Tab-separated table of C-alpha atoms in Angstrom:
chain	number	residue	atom	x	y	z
K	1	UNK	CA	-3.502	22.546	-15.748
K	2	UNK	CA	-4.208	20.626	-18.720
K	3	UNK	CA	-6.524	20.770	-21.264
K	4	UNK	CA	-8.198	18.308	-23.734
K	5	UNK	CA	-9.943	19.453	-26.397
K	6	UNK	CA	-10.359	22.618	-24.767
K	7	UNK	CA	-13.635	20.795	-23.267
K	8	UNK	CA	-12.081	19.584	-20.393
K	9	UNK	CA	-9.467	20.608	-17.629
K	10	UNK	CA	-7.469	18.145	-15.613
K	11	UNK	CA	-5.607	19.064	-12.651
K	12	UNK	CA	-2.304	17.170	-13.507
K	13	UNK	CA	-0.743	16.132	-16.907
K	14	UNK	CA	-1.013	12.634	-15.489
K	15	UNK	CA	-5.082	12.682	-15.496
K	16	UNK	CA	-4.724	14.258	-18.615
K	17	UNK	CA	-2.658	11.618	-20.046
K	18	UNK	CA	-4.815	8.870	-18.341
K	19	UNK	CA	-7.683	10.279	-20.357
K	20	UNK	CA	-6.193	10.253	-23.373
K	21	UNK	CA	-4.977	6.472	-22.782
K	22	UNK	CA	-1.481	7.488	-22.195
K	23	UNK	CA	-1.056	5.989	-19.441
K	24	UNK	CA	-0.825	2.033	-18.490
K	25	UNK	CA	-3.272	0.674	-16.071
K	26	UNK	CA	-2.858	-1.020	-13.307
K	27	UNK	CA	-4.463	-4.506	-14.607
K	28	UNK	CA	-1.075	-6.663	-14.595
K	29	UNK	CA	-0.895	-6.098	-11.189
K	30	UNK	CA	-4.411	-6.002	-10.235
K	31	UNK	CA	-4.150	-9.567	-10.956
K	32	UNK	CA	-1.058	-10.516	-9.572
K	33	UNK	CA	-1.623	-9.604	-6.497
K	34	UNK	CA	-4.944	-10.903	-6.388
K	35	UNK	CA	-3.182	-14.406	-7.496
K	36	UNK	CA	-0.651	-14.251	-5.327
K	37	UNK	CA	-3.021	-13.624	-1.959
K	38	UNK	CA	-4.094	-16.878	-2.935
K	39	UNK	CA	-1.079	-19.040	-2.013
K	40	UNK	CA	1.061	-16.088	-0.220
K	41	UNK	CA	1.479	-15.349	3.125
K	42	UNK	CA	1.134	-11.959	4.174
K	43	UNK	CA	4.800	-10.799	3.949
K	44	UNK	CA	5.357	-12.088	0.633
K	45	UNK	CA	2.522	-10.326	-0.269
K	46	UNK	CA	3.919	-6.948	1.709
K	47	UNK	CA	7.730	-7.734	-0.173
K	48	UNK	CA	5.856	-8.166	-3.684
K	49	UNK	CA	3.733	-4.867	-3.289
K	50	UNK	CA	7.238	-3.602	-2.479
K	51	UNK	CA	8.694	-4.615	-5.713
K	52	UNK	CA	5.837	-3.489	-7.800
K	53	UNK	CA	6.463	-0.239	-6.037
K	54	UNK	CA	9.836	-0.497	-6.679
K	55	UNK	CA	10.468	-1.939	-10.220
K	56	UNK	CA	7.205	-2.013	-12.321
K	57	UNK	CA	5.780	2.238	-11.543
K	58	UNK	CA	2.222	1.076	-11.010
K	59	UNK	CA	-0.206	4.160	-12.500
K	60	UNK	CA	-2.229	4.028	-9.425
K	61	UNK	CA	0.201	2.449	-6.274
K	62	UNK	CA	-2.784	3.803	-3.015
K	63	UNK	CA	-5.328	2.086	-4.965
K	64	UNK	CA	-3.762	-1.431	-5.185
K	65	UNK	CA	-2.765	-0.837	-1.752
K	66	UNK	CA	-6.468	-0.160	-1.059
K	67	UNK	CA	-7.520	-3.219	-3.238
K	68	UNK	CA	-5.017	-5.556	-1.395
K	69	UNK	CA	-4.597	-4.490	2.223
K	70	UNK	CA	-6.289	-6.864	3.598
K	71	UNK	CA	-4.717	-9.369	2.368
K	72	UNK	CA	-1.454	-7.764	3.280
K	73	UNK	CA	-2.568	-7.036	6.693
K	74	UNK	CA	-3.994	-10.522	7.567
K	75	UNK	CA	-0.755	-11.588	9.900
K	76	UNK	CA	-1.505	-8.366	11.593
K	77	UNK	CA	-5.019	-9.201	12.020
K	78	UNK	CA	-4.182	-12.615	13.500
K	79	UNK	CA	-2.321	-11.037	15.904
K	80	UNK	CA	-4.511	-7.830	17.241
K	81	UNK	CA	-7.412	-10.810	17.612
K	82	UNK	CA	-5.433	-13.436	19.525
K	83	UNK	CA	-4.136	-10.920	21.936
K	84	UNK	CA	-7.301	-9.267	22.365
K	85	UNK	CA	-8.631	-12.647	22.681
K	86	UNK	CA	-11.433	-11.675	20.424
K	87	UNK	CA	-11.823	-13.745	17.057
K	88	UNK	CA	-14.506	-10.431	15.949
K	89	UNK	CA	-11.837	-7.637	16.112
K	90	UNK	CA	-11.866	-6.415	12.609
K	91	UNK	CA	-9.052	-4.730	10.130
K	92	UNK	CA	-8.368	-0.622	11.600
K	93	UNK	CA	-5.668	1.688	10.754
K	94	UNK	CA	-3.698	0.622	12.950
K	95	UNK	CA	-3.158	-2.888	11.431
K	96	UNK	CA	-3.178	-1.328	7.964
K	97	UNK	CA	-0.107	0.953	9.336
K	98	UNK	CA	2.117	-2.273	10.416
K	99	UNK	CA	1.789	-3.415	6.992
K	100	UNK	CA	2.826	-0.200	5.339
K	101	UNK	CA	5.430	0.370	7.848
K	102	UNK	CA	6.945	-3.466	6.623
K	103	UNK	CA	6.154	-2.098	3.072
K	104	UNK	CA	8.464	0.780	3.826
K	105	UNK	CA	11.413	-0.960	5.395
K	106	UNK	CA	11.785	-2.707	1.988
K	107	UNK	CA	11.475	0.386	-0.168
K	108	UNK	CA	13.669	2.214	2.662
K	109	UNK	CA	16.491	-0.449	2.293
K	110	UNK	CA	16.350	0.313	-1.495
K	111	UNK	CA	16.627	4.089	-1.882
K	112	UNK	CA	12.723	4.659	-2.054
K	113	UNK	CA	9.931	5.594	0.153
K	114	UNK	CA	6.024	5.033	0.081
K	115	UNK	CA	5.795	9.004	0.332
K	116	UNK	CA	7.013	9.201	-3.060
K	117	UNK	CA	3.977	7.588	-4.515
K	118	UNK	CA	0.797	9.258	-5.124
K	119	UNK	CA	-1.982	8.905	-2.003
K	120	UNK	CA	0.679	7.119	0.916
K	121	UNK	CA	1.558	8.854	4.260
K	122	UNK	CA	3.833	7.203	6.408
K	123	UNK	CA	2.375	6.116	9.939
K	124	UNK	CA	3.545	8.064	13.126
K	125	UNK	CA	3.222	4.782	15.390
K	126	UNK	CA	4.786	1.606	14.681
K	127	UNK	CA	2.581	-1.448	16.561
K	128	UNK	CA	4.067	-3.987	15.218
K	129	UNK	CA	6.671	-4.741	18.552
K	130	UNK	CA	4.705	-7.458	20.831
K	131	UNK	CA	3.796	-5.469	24.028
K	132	UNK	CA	5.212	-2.125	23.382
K	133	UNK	CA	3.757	0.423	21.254
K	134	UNK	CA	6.521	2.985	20.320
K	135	UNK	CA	5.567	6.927	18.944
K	136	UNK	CA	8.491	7.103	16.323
K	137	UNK	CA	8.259	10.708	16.365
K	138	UNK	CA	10.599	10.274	19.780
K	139	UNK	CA	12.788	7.047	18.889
């Protein structure tokens, strides 16, 4: 536990350090992402929220996941609503999952894994195969 001032305790030296202004933040990109969702398709989106992951040690990786799923998942989307032949069906887990599972095959092929940043569990079902749905816990 650390302590600031000996007014405060933080749980980790990392919100410690964030509340001393140690720390980076996230704002770089915050706002590359958001720029490229503009003109990126979904995968490029997935591959550059790989490289951030991979390259640039984001302070806060879940949240710009959280900030930016959608627009990472939006293939996904497409997909789930054509075959359910239902333009309404909104974003779920499961669609958020393909994404990260994409996510991880990138960080996978590089050494890395989305469980070793902060707030990410890896999925337990991969959708993303057209027609089958697989439990990777027996593949």
């Amino acid at each position: 536990m650390c302590i600031r001032d000996r007014i405060h305790a933080y749980a980790t030296f990392k919100e410690a350090a964030r509340a001393l202004n140690l720390l980076q933040t996230d704002d770089e990109w915050e706002r590359c992402l958001q720029e490229a969702s503009v003109y990126q398709m979904p995968a490029a989106l997935r591959s550059l929220f790989a490289t951030i992951l991979l390259f640039c040690e984001p302070t806060e990786p879940f949240q710009l996941w959280l900030n930016h799923r959608d627009a990472m998942s939006e293939d996904y989307l497409h997909r789930y609503q054509t075959a359910l032949n239902d333009p309404e069906y909104t974003a779920t887990e499961d669609i958020y999952n393909c994404a990260l599972l994409d996510i991880e095959d990138v960080l996978f092929k590089n050494g890395q894994s989305l469980v070793n940043h902060d707030g990410f569990v890896l999925p337990t079902t991969d959708h993303r195969n057209t027609g089958t749905h697989y439990n990777i816990k027996y593949i």
